[in-house]
mmCIF file of C-alpha atoms and ligand atoms in Angstrom:
data_model
loop_
_atom_site.group_PDB
_atom_site.id
_atom_site.type_symbol
_atom_site.label_atom_id
_atom_site.label_comp_id
_atom_site.label_asym_id
_atom_site.label_seq_id
_atom_site.Cartn_x
_atom_site.Cartn_y
_atom_site.Cartn_z
ATOM 1 C CA MET A 42 -45.658 134.080 57.943
ATOM 2 C CA SER A 43 -44.361 130.255 57.331
ATOM 3 C CA PHE A 44 -41.669 128.128 55.317
ATOM 4 C CA SER A 45 -45.147 126.172 54.680
ATOM 5 C CA SER A 46 -46.857 128.703 52.082
ATOM 6 C CA LEU A 47 -43.480 129.334 50.135
ATOM 7 C CA GLY A 48 -44.597 125.519 48.277
ATOM 8 C CA LEU A 49 -41.714 124.154 50.082
ATOM 9 C CA SER A 50 -42.230 120.125 50.220
ATOM 10 C CA GLU A 51 -43.611 118.213 52.891
ATOM 11 C CA SER A 52 -39.600 116.032 53.856
ATOM 12 C CA LEU A 53 -38.538 119.717 52.651
ATOM 13 C CA LEU A 54 -41.128 121.156 55.594
ATOM 14 C CA GLN A 55 -39.941 118.550 58.044
ATOM 15 C CA ALA A 56 -36.374 118.743 57.230
ATOM 16 C CA VAL A 57 -36.669 122.112 58.435
ATOM 17 C CA ALA A 58 -39.068 121.117 61.606
ATOM 18 C CA ALA A 59 -35.311 119.023 61.801
ATOM 19 C CA GLN A 60 -33.540 121.849 62.651
ATOM 20 C CA GLN A 61 -35.496 123.765 64.467
ATOM 21 C CA TYR A 62 -35.810 127.180 62.507
ATOM 22 C CA PRO A 63 -39.016 128.503 63.794
ATOM 23 C CA HIS A 64 -40.107 130.530 60.411
ATOM 24 C CA PRO A 65 -38.468 132.082 57.713
ATOM 25 C CA TYR A 66 -35.980 135.104 57.742
ATOM 26 C CA PRO A 67 -36.268 137.701 55.329
ATOM 27 C CA VAL A 68 -33.787 136.276 52.601
ATOM 28 C CA GLN A 69 -35.674 132.662 52.326
ATOM 29 C CA GLN A 70 -39.447 134.466 51.742
ATOM 30 C CA GLU A 71 -38.145 135.722 49.333
ATOM 31 C CA ALA A 72 -35.356 133.772 47.118
ATOM 32 C CA ILE A 73 -37.227 129.784 48.064
ATOM 33 C CA PRO A 74 -40.266 130.603 45.581
ATOM 34 C CA ALA A 75 -38.282 132.178 43.288
ATOM 35 C CA ILE A 76 -35.379 129.361 42.651
ATOM 36 C CA LEU A 77 -39.110 126.992 42.729
ATOM 37 C CA LYS A 78 -40.399 128.868 40.069
ATOM 38 C CA GLY A 79 -37.407 128.966 38.607
ATOM 39 C CA ARG A 80 -36.014 131.840 38.328
ATOM 40 C CA ASP A 81 -32.307 133.754 37.988
ATOM 41 C CA ILE A 82 -31.481 135.181 41.950
ATOM 42 C CA LEU A 83 -29.623 138.141 42.749
ATOM 43 C CA GLY A 84 -29.288 138.436 46.349
ATOM 44 C CA ILE A 85 -27.389 140.822 48.143
ATOM 45 C CA ALA A 86 -27.318 139.423 51.183
ATOM 46 C CA GLN A 87 -24.699 139.034 54.083
ATOM 47 C CA THR A 88 -23.705 135.723 56.046
ATOM 48 C CA GLY A 89 -26.235 135.033 59.810
ATOM 49 C CA SER A 90 -29.103 136.901 56.716
ATOM 50 C CA GLY A 91 -29.626 132.380 56.237
ATOM 51 C CA LYS A 92 -28.914 132.870 52.399
ATOM 52 C CA THR A 93 -27.960 129.247 52.495
ATOM 53 C CA ALA A 94 -31.060 127.749 53.747
ATOM 54 C CA SER A 95 -32.720 130.468 51.014
ATOM 55 C CA PHE A 96 -31.212 127.847 47.812
ATOM 56 C CA VAL A 97 -29.912 125.155 49.463
ATOM 57 C CA LEU A 98 -33.701 123.956 49.375
ATOM 58 C CA PRO A 99 -34.956 124.778 46.783
ATOM 59 C CA ILE A 100 -31.865 122.947 45.014
ATOM 60 C CA LEU A 101 -32.732 120.090 47.468
ATOM 61 C CA GLN A 102 -36.725 119.952 46.217
ATOM 62 C CA GLN A 103 -36.234 120.263 42.483
ATOM 63 C CA PHE A 104 -33.831 116.500 42.615
ATOM 64 C CA GLN A 105 -36.838 115.109 44.645
ATOM 65 C CA GLY A 106 -38.247 112.438 41.798
ATOM 66 C CA LYS A 107 -35.333 112.973 38.913
ATOM 67 C CA ALA A 108 -33.497 110.147 38.445
ATOM 68 C CA VAL A 109 -30.414 109.538 40.380
ATOM 69 C CA SER A 110 -26.440 110.333 38.308
ATOM 70 C CA LYS A 111 -23.807 107.618 38.861
ATOM 71 C CA SER A 112 -21.951 109.929 36.959
ATOM 72 C CA ARG A 113 -19.167 113.086 36.883
ATOM 73 C CA ARG A 114 -21.130 115.096 35.567
ATOM 74 C CA VAL A 115 -22.215 117.243 38.419
ATOM 75 C CA LYS A 116 -25.780 118.738 38.210
ATOM 76 C CA THR A 117 -25.473 122.299 40.578
ATOM 77 C CA LEU A 118 -22.255 124.178 40.961
ATOM 78 C CA VAL A 119 -22.187 126.421 44.508
ATOM 79 C CA LEU A 120 -19.033 128.266 43.986
ATOM 80 C CA VAL A 121 -17.773 129.871 46.099
ATOM 81 C CA PRO A 122 -14.247 131.970 47.756
ATOM 82 C CA THR A 123 -12.731 129.750 50.958
ATOM 83 C CA ARG A 124 -12.588 126.257 51.585
ATOM 84 C CA GLU A 125 -14.201 126.968 55.633
ATOM 85 C CA LEU A 126 -17.290 127.978 53.139
ATOM 86 C CA ALA A 127 -17.161 125.166 51.102
ATOM 87 C CA VAL A 128 -17.160 123.002 53.678
ATOM 88 C CA GLN A 129 -20.549 125.083 55.563
ATOM 89 C CA VAL A 130 -22.806 125.435 52.693
ATOM 90 C CA SER A 131 -22.289 121.318 51.699
ATOM 91 C CA GLU A 132 -22.702 119.996 54.916
ATOM 92 C CA VAL A 133 -25.801 122.320 56.036
ATOM 93 C CA PHE A 134 -26.852 120.123 52.046
ATOM 94 C CA LYS A 135 -26.341 117.632 54.518
ATOM 95 C CA SER A 136 -27.925 118.305 56.768
ATOM 96 C CA PHE A 137 -31.623 118.829 55.093
ATOM 97 C CA GLY A 138 -30.443 116.048 52.294
ATOM 98 C CA SER A 139 -30.648 113.958 55.499
ATOM 99 C CA GLN A 140 -34.042 113.962 56.534
ATOM 100 C CA LEU A 141 -35.288 113.368 52.520
ATOM 101 C CA PRO A 142 -36.299 110.067 50.009
ATOM 102 C CA ARG A 143 -34.250 110.697 47.264
ATOM 103 C CA LYS A 144 -30.684 111.444 48.358
ATOM 104 C CA VAL A 145 -28.598 113.968 46.680
ATOM 105 C CA LYS A 146 -24.490 113.247 47.103
ATOM 106 C CA THR A 147 -22.774 115.890 47.772
ATOM 107 C CA LEU A 148 -18.943 117.063 47.888
ATOM 108 C CA ALA A 149 -16.685 120.319 49.181
ATOM 109 C CA VAL A 150 -14.093 120.084 47.444
ATOM 110 C CA TYR A 151 -11.155 123.337 48.139
ATOM 111 C CA GLY A 152 -7.386 122.692 48.020
ATOM 112 C CA GLY A 153 -5.246 123.185 50.092
ATOM 113 C CA VAL A 154 -5.426 119.358 50.862
ATOM 114 C CA SER A 155 -4.521 116.171 48.193
ATOM 115 C CA ILE A 156 -5.969 116.223 45.092
ATOM 116 C CA ASN A 157 -6.683 112.847 45.371
ATOM 117 C CA PRO A 158 -9.956 111.551 47.669
ATOM 118 C CA GLN A 159 -11.634 114.232 45.441
ATOM 119 C CA MET A 160 -11.403 112.667 42.917
ATOM 120 C CA MET A 161 -11.977 109.718 43.820
ATOM 121 C CA GLN A 162 -15.131 111.194 45.569
ATOM 122 C CA LEU A 163 -16.818 112.758 42.841
ATOM 123 C CA GLN A 164 -18.072 109.759 41.212
ATOM 124 C CA GLY A 165 -21.488 110.479 42.286
ATOM 125 C CA THR A 166 -21.404 114.147 42.829
ATOM 126 C CA GLU A 167 -24.296 115.840 41.969
ATOM 127 C CA VAL A 168 -24.228 118.825 44.522
ATOM 128 C CA LEU A 169 -20.550 120.546 44.029
ATOM 129 C CA VAL A 170 -19.150 122.643 46.425
ATOM 130 C CA ALA A 171 -15.535 124.645 45.335
ATOM 131 C CA THR A 172 -13.659 127.157 45.077
ATOM 132 C CA PRO A 173 -12.634 128.469 41.595
ATOM 133 C CA GLY A 174 -8.903 127.003 41.631
ATOM 134 C CA ARG A 175 -9.351 123.619 43.283
ATOM 135 C CA LEU A 176 -12.630 122.868 40.408
ATOM 136 C CA LEU A 177 -10.891 123.477 37.821
ATOM 137 C CA ASP A 178 -8.056 121.461 38.318
ATOM 138 C CA LEU A 179 -10.066 118.881 38.688
ATOM 139 C CA ILE A 180 -11.716 119.828 35.226
ATOM 140 C CA SER A 181 -8.297 119.715 33.359
ATOM 141 C CA SER A 182 -7.377 116.150 35.463
ATOM 142 C CA LYS A 183 -11.301 115.026 33.731
ATOM 143 C CA ALA A 184 -12.791 114.131 37.483
ATOM 144 C CA VAL A 185 -15.652 116.432 37.089
ATOM 145 C CA HIS A 186 -17.449 117.724 34.157
ATOM 146 C CA LEU A 187 -19.476 120.833 33.528
ATOM 147 C CA SER A 188 -21.852 120.427 30.837
ATOM 148 C CA GLU A 189 -25.115 119.229 32.922
ATOM 149 C CA VAL A 190 -25.322 121.627 34.869
ATOM 150 C CA GLU A 191 -28.699 122.772 35.516
ATOM 151 C CA THR A 192 -27.673 125.670 38.523
ATOM 152 C CA LEU A 193 -25.436 127.693 39.429
ATOM 153 C CA VAL A 194 -24.437 129.192 42.613
ATOM 154 C CA LEU A 195 -22.484 132.080 42.946
ATOM 155 C CA ASP A 196 -21.944 132.202 46.719
ATOM 156 C CA GLU A 197 -20.530 136.048 48.041
ATOM 157 C CA ALA A 198 -19.458 136.601 44.613
ATOM 158 C CA ASP A 199 -18.109 139.842 45.747
ATOM 159 C CA LYS A 200 -15.242 138.032 47.798
ATOM 160 C CA MET A 201 -14.731 135.639 45.602
ATOM 161 C CA LEU A 202 -13.453 139.249 42.829
ATOM 162 C CA ASN A 203 -11.894 140.165 45.940
ATOM 163 C CA LEU A 204 -9.554 137.466 45.963
ATOM 164 C CA GLY A 205 -8.901 137.187 42.851
ATOM 165 C CA PHE A 206 -10.556 134.618 40.674
ATOM 166 C CA GLU A 207 -12.133 136.817 38.553
ATOM 167 C CA GLU A 208 -10.066 134.771 36.192
ATOM 168 C CA GLU A 209 -10.711 131.865 37.495
ATOM 169 C CA MET A 210 -14.801 132.174 37.998
ATOM 170 C CA ASN A 211 -15.155 133.102 33.532
ATOM 171 C CA LYS A 212 -13.244 130.255 32.968
ATOM 172 C CA ILE A 213 -15.398 128.317 34.310
ATOM 173 C CA PHE A 214 -18.549 130.065 33.007
ATOM 174 C CA ALA A 215 -17.331 129.341 29.739
ATOM 175 C CA LEU A 216 -18.059 125.776 30.488
ATOM 176 C CA LEU A 217 -21.112 125.529 31.707
ATOM 177 C CA PRO A 218 -24.057 124.657 29.456
ATOM 178 C CA SER A 219 -26.655 127.444 28.085
ATOM 179 C CA GLN A 220 -29.566 126.747 29.712
ATOM 180 C CA ARG A 221 -29.723 126.917 33.442
ATOM 181 C CA GLN A 222 -30.617 128.847 36.302
ATOM 182 C CA ASN A 223 -28.008 130.764 38.251
ATOM 183 C CA ILE A 224 -28.385 132.364 41.735
ATOM 184 C CA LEU A 225 -25.833 134.542 43.037
ATOM 185 C CA PHE A 226 -25.563 135.672 46.236
ATOM 186 C CA SER A 227 -22.927 139.140 47.120
ATOM 187 C CA ALA A 228 -22.756 141.477 50.617
ATOM 188 C CA THR A 229 -22.575 144.078 47.904
ATOM 189 C CA LEU A 230 -22.994 145.769 45.044
ATOM 190 C CA SER A 231 -20.688 146.589 42.880
ATOM 191 C CA ASN A 232 -18.912 148.062 39.114
ATOM 192 C CA LYS A 233 -17.801 143.916 39.140
ATOM 193 C CA ILE A 234 -20.877 142.363 40.750
ATOM 194 C CA GLU A 235 -23.433 145.204 37.318
ATOM 195 C CA ASP A 236 -20.931 143.296 35.620
ATOM 196 C CA ILE A 237 -22.228 139.361 36.173
ATOM 197 C CA ARG A 238 -25.551 140.703 36.311
ATOM 198 C CA GLU A 239 -25.160 141.315 33.313
ATOM 199 C CA ASN A 240 -23.831 138.644 31.287
ATOM 200 C CA LEU A 241 -24.357 135.314 33.282
ATOM 201 C CA LEU A 242 -28.425 136.338 34.514
ATOM 202 C CA ARG A 243 -31.223 136.493 32.785
ATOM 203 C CA ASP A 244 -34.042 138.540 33.810
ATOM 204 C CA PRO A 245 -32.951 137.949 38.079
ATOM 205 C CA VAL A 246 -35.009 138.403 41.001
ATOM 206 C CA MET A 247 -33.831 140.952 42.613
ATOM 207 C CA ILE A 248 -33.244 139.806 46.845
ATOM 208 C CA GLU A 249 -32.051 143.081 48.799
ATOM 209 C CA ILE A 250 -31.375 142.130 53.003
ATOM 210 C CA LYS A 251 -30.415 145.360 54.950
ATOM 211 C CA ALA A 252 -27.114 143.458 57.582
ATOM 212 C CA GLU A 253 -29.499 144.239 60.282
ATOM 213 C CA GLU A 254 -32.325 142.850 58.563
ATOM 214 C CA GLY A 255 -30.797 138.900 58.785
ATOM 215 C CA LEU A 256 -29.897 139.609 62.279
ATOM 216 C CA THR A 257 -31.450 138.549 65.266
ATOM 217 C CA PRO A 258 -29.960 141.981 68.038
ATOM 218 C CA ASP A 259 -32.516 141.870 70.331
ATOM 219 C CA LEU A 260 -31.484 138.617 71.032
ATOM 220 C CA ILE A 261 -28.602 139.319 71.202
ATOM 221 C CA SER A 262 -27.082 141.283 74.096
ATOM 222 C CA GLN A 263 -23.840 143.238 73.657
ATOM 223 C CA VAL A 264 -21.637 145.066 76.609
ATOM 224 C CA ALA A 265 -18.501 147.051 76.719
ATOM 225 C CA TYR A 266 -15.662 146.551 79.321
ATOM 226 C CA ALA A 267 -14.040 149.610 80.241
ATOM 227 C CA VAL A 268 -9.875 148.093 80.041
ATOM 228 C CA SER A 269 -6.211 149.434 79.982
ATOM 229 C CA PRO A 270 -4.005 147.430 76.249
ATOM 230 C CA GLU A 271 -2.366 146.149 79.314
ATOM 231 C CA GLN A 272 -6.029 144.634 81.103
ATOM 232 C CA LYS A 273 -7.349 143.192 77.815
ATOM 233 C CA GLY A 274 -5.206 139.506 78.857
ATOM 234 C CA PRO A 275 -6.314 139.025 82.075
ATOM 235 C CA PHE A 276 -9.587 140.836 81.860
ATOM 236 C CA LEU A 277 -10.408 138.455 78.640
ATOM 237 C CA ARG A 278 -9.394 134.971 81.215
ATOM 238 C CA TYR A 279 -11.076 136.563 84.335
ATOM 239 C CA LEU A 280 -14.661 136.817 82.111
ATOM 240 C CA ILE A 281 -14.305 133.188 80.539
ATOM 241 C CA LYS A 282 -13.306 131.804 83.660
ATOM 242 C CA SER A 283 -15.886 133.680 85.623
ATOM 243 C CA GLU A 284 -18.890 133.579 82.963
ATOM 244 C CA ASN A 285 -18.342 129.963 83.090
ATOM 245 C CA MET A 286 -17.798 130.106 79.331
ATOM 246 C CA GLN A 287 -18.447 127.197 77.753
ATOM 247 C CA GLN A 288 -18.361 128.330 73.977
ATOM 248 C CA VAL A 289 -16.895 131.546 73.084
ATOM 249 C CA LEU A 290 -15.291 132.893 69.948
ATOM 250 C CA VAL A 291 -12.927 135.732 70.626
ATOM 251 C CA PHE A 292 -12.027 137.899 67.833
ATOM 252 C CA VAL A 293 -9.164 139.733 67.265
ATOM 253 C CA SER A 294 -7.127 142.041 65.033
ATOM 254 C CA SER A 295 -4.060 140.349 63.828
ATOM 255 C CA THR A 296 -3.023 136.963 63.344
ATOM 256 C CA ARG A 297 0.513 138.170 66.131
ATOM 257 C CA THR A 298 -2.960 138.886 69.180
ATOM 258 C CA ALA A 299 -3.847 135.352 68.546
ATOM 259 C CA ASP A 300 -1.697 133.810 68.393
ATOM 260 C CA ASN A 301 -0.413 135.123 72.163
ATOM 261 C CA VAL A 302 -4.077 135.166 72.255
ATOM 262 C CA VAL A 303 -3.663 131.334 72.894
ATOM 263 C CA GLY A 304 -1.122 130.763 74.141
ATOM 264 C CA LYS A 305 -1.503 132.780 77.229
ATOM 265 C CA LEU A 306 -5.038 131.079 77.889
ATOM 266 C CA VAL A 307 -3.497 128.014 77.419
ATOM 267 C CA LYS A 308 -1.205 128.512 80.196
ATOM 268 C CA ASN A 309 -3.720 129.379 82.529
ATOM 269 C CA GLY A 310 -5.471 126.697 81.872
ATOM 270 C CA ILE A 311 -8.762 127.609 79.094
ATOM 271 C CA PRO A 312 -7.875 125.053 75.961
ATOM 272 C CA ALA A 313 -7.630 127.137 72.867
ATOM 273 C CA ALA A 314 -6.794 127.405 69.565
ATOM 274 C CA ALA A 315 -5.717 130.213 66.981
ATOM 275 C CA MET A 316 -8.058 130.425 63.523
ATOM 276 C CA HIS A 317 -5.848 132.811 60.718
ATOM 277 C CA SER A 318 -4.783 133.114 57.559
ATOM 278 C CA LYS A 319 -0.936 132.432 58.847
ATOM 279 C CA LYS A 320 -2.322 127.940 59.652
ATOM 280 C CA SER A 321 -2.444 125.443 57.511
ATOM 281 C CA GLN A 322 -6.349 123.957 55.928
ATOM 282 C CA GLY A 323 -5.615 120.715 58.377
ATOM 283 C CA ALA A 324 -4.979 123.315 61.281
ATOM 284 C CA ARG A 325 -7.913 125.598 61.218
ATOM 285 C CA THR A 326 -9.827 122.535 59.868
ATOM 286 C CA GLU A 327 -9.031 119.951 63.132
ATOM 287 C CA ALA A 328 -9.460 123.672 65.161
ATOM 288 C CA LEU A 329 -12.589 124.304 63.673
ATOM 289 C CA SER A 330 -14.780 120.905 64.487
ATOM 290 C CA LYS A 331 -12.626 120.579 68.146
ATOM 291 C CA PHE A 332 -14.856 124.022 69.678
ATOM 292 C CA LYS A 333 -17.843 122.945 67.150
ATOM 293 C CA SER A 334 -17.735 119.526 69.233
ATOM 294 C CA GLY A 335 -17.239 121.306 72.743
ATOM 295 C CA LYS A 336 -13.762 120.754 73.314
ATOM 296 C CA THR A 337 -11.973 123.216 72.864
ATOM 297 C CA PRO A 338 -14.042 126.338 74.103
ATOM 298 C CA VAL A 339 -12.212 129.021 73.463
ATOM 299 C CA LEU A 340 -11.079 130.172 69.699
ATOM 300 C CA VAL A 341 -9.783 132.555 69.048
ATOM 301 C CA ALA A 342 -9.929 133.868 65.460
ATOM 302 C CA THR A 343 -9.469 137.009 62.802
ATOM 303 C CA ASP A 344 -12.290 138.707 61.200
ATOM 304 C CA LEU A 345 -10.654 136.393 57.358
ATOM 305 C CA ALA A 346 -10.462 133.913 59.041
ATOM 306 C CA SER A 347 -13.123 133.223 60.375
ATOM 307 C CA ARG A 348 -16.072 134.652 57.627
ATOM 308 C CA GLY A 349 -18.921 131.360 57.504
ATOM 309 C CA ILE A 350 -17.250 130.179 60.510
ATOM 310 C CA ASP A 351 -21.350 128.966 60.806
ATOM 311 C CA ILE A 352 -22.689 127.629 64.313
ATOM 312 C CA GLN A 353 -26.077 126.759 66.208
ATOM 313 C CA PHE A 354 -26.597 128.644 68.919
ATOM 314 C CA LEU A 355 -22.324 130.613 69.956
ATOM 315 C CA PRO A 356 -23.624 131.853 73.158
ATOM 316 C CA TYR A 357 -20.671 133.756 73.886
ATOM 317 C CA VAL A 358 -18.400 136.479 71.478
ATOM 318 C CA ILE A 359 -15.705 138.765 72.180
ATOM 319 C CA ASN A 360 -14.133 141.855 70.110
ATOM 320 C CA TYR A 361 -10.429 141.200 72.372
ATOM 321 C CA ASP A 362 -9.594 144.448 69.914
ATOM 322 C CA LEU A 363 -12.392 145.725 68.184
ATOM 323 C CA PRO A 364 -12.639 145.590 64.161
ATOM 324 C CA ARG A 365 -12.526 148.882 61.958
ATOM 325 C CA SER A 366 -15.273 148.562 60.387
ATOM 326 C CA PRO A 367 -18.954 148.730 61.598
ATOM 327 C CA LYS A 368 -19.997 146.066 59.427
ATOM 328 C CA ASP A 369 -17.744 143.840 60.629
ATOM 329 C CA TYR A 370 -18.745 144.203 64.252
ATOM 330 C CA VAL A 371 -21.738 143.931 63.118
ATOM 331 C CA HIS A 372 -21.724 140.332 60.967
ATOM 332 C CA ARG A 373 -19.286 139.295 64.380
ATOM 333 C CA ILE A 374 -20.988 139.678 67.170
ATOM 334 C CA GLY A 375 -24.372 138.694 64.301
ATOM 335 C CA ARG A 376 -23.051 135.064 64.957
ATOM 336 C CA THR A 377 -24.230 135.098 68.828
ATOM 337 C CA GLY A 378 -27.719 134.941 69.281
ATOM 338 C CA ARG A 379 -28.875 132.802 66.114
ATOM 339 C CA ALA A 380 -32.140 130.644 64.906
ATOM 340 C CA GLY A 381 -33.646 131.996 67.775
ATOM 341 C CA ALA A 382 -31.263 131.794 70.430
ATOM 342 C CA SER A 383 -30.566 134.378 72.971
ATOM 343 C CA GLY A 384 -25.860 135.242 72.793
ATOM 344 C CA LYS A 385 -24.242 137.564 74.814
ATOM 345 C CA ALA A 386 -21.497 139.467 72.615
ATOM 346 C CA ILE A 387 -18.641 141.510 74.562
ATOM 347 C CA SER A 388 -16.187 144.352 73.446
ATOM 348 C CA LEU A 389 -13.118 144.819 75.361
ATOM 349 C CA ILE A 390 -12.471 149.164 74.512
ATOM 350 C CA THR A 391 -9.646 150.332 75.581
ATOM 351 C CA PRO A 392 -9.102 153.955 76.105
ATOM 352 C CA GLU A 393 -7.538 154.602 72.687
ATOM 353 C CA ASP A 394 -10.734 152.569 70.851
ATOM 354 C CA GLN A 395 -13.625 155.261 73.074
ATOM 355 C CA HIS A 396 -14.470 157.303 70.301
ATOM 356 C CA HIS A 397 -14.659 154.176 66.594
ATOM 357 C CA PHE A 398 -16.781 152.625 69.389
ATOM 358 C CA LYS A 399 -19.372 155.286 69.440
ATOM 359 C CA ILE A 400 -19.067 155.044 65.557
ATOM 360 C CA ILE A 401 -19.799 152.121 65.643
ATOM 361 C CA GLN A 402 -23.606 152.014 67.898
ATOM 362 C CA LYS A 403 -23.864 155.494 65.567
ATOM 363 C CA LYS A 404 -23.673 153.188 62.814
ATOM 364 C CA MET A 405 -25.587 150.358 64.312
ATOM 365 C CA GLY A 406 -28.110 152.489 65.879
ATOM 366 C CA LYS A 407 -27.939 150.525 69.434
ATOM 367 C CA GLN A 408 -26.443 152.447 72.227
ATOM 368 C CA VAL A 409 -24.534 149.391 74.147
ATOM 369 C CA GLU A 410 -23.293 150.499 77.807
ATOM 370 C CA LEU A 411 -19.232 150.751 78.202
ATOM 371 C CA ILE A 412 -19.572 149.209 82.099
ATOM 372 C CA THR A 413 -16.105 150.301 84.041
ATOM 373 C CA PRO A 414 -15.121 146.811 86.041
ATOM 374 C CA ALA A 415 -13.658 148.762 88.888
ATOM 375 C CA ASP A 416 -13.194 146.362 91.962
ATOM 376 C CA ILE A 417 -12.485 142.718 89.620
ATOM 377 C CA ASP A 418 -9.514 141.808 90.783
ATOM 378 C CA LEU A 419 -7.450 140.166 88.269
ATOM 379 C CA LYS A 420 -3.956 139.443 90.164
ATOM 380 C CA GLY A 421 -4.010 135.522 89.202
ATOM 381 C CA TYR A 422 -5.150 135.808 86.110
HETATM 382 P P1 AMP B 632 -26.150 132.249 57.137
HETATM 383 O O1 AMP B 632 -26.541 133.047 56.653
HETATM 384 O O2 AMP B 632 -26.375 131.344 55.380
HETATM 385 O O3 AMP B 632 -25.010 131.111 56.820
HETATM 386 O O4 AMP B 632 -26.801 131.610 57.749
HETATM 387 C C1 AMP B 632 -27.101 131.970 59.068
HETATM 388 C C2 AMP B 632 -27.476 131.374 61.081
HETATM 389 O O5 AMP B 632 -28.803 131.610 60.806
HETATM 390 C C3 AMP B 632 -27.488 129.827 60.346
HETATM 391 O O6 AMP B 632 -26.740 129.705 61.811
HETATM 392 C C4 AMP B 632 -28.311 129.078 59.963
HETATM 393 O O7 AMP B 632 -28.672 127.865 60.993
HETATM 394 C C5 AMP B 632 -29.232 129.984 61.106
HETATM 395 N N1 AMP B 632 -30.840 130.227 60.405
HETATM 396 C C6 AMP B 632 -31.238 130.074 58.644
HETATM 397 N N2 AMP B 632 -32.149 130.435 59.531
HETATM 398 C C7 AMP B 632 -33.216 130.613 59.807
HETATM 399 C C8 AMP B 632 -34.115 130.520 60.011
HETATM 400 N N3 AMP B 632 -35.223 130.940 59.104
HETATM 401 N N4 AMP B 632 -34.824 129.673 61.833
HETATM 402 C C9 AMP B 632 -33.603 130.259 62.202
HETATM 403 N N5 AMP B 632 -32.009 130.376 61.607
HETATM 404 C C10 AMP B 632 -31.836 129.947 61.020
#
């Protein structure tokens, strides 16, 4: 199937071509035509499935031909759980939007940074991507109004609920006009999500993408190395240097490990930064942008902080620590090998991890070669 069969206009198709997406992902095949028809959507899809473009493209198309708004009354509201996701979703709107004749002013607003610049930029914003708390602050300062919202998107709704945003979300829903299109994406279906579906969605088109369908596992080569806990650090540095890795995302299980790993990498002459919940928003944004631009080749992150890191063509992912859940494993490795580029996922497996790693492979339905690096001299790493 090609993008041209989904009902997108010529200029949107050109914007897609500029991103070099060869063909639509399953979630896009289903969501794009339905959203263009004005239908509500309930999408069960994970990060990596291509869900962002599946709502960004039809929403941008709906703006084409409409008068440009100069007010503070946003037309599309996208609610997201985290600052990182807010920035990333708005970037997808901006990068597709930049190719279109009719510009759509898009803004990301989130807490943890000064509110004033956001207030000023809201004038003329048509697509607002927001975390719930900051949005309510902006509403009470009258910096933004929701009375003209035509499309509501809830992205990663399950995560918003898990982070305790239910009350804020309900307050926001109460301020929306009753006539509108609703698009809900969640990685999982729970009773709470069912409640939102009942209360918010009108006869939604149901789209369900299994985790594996969204990924491109064939493009990801996976290997694992059997190491002792003491060898992990030197072996990581050995891998980065010997494979000359220019961009690698390293997953660890705790904030402390993240800081330790970064400290040792830097001491050994490998520029690296940590991304975890104890870092300030400013530090996280800076770490991410330096990683994206290639200035810092190594980013060491915990699972939570890494959600929403959306980088195309990430060549390497290393599991310094294995995640607890097989789902997180699939999620992590799905960050490489995207958009048709091949990628490599490497896991460091201690004797204690071996049993758990077997379970992960079983759940994933794929065997990963476990290499014992016998003859490698780790002295000096
Ligand atoms: P998402 O699930 O929205 O976070 O998107 C996952 C990644 O897939 C992003 O890096 C997108 O740029 C990329 N992507 C989305 N749609 C396509 C497509 N049709 N072809 C190739 N890459 C895509």
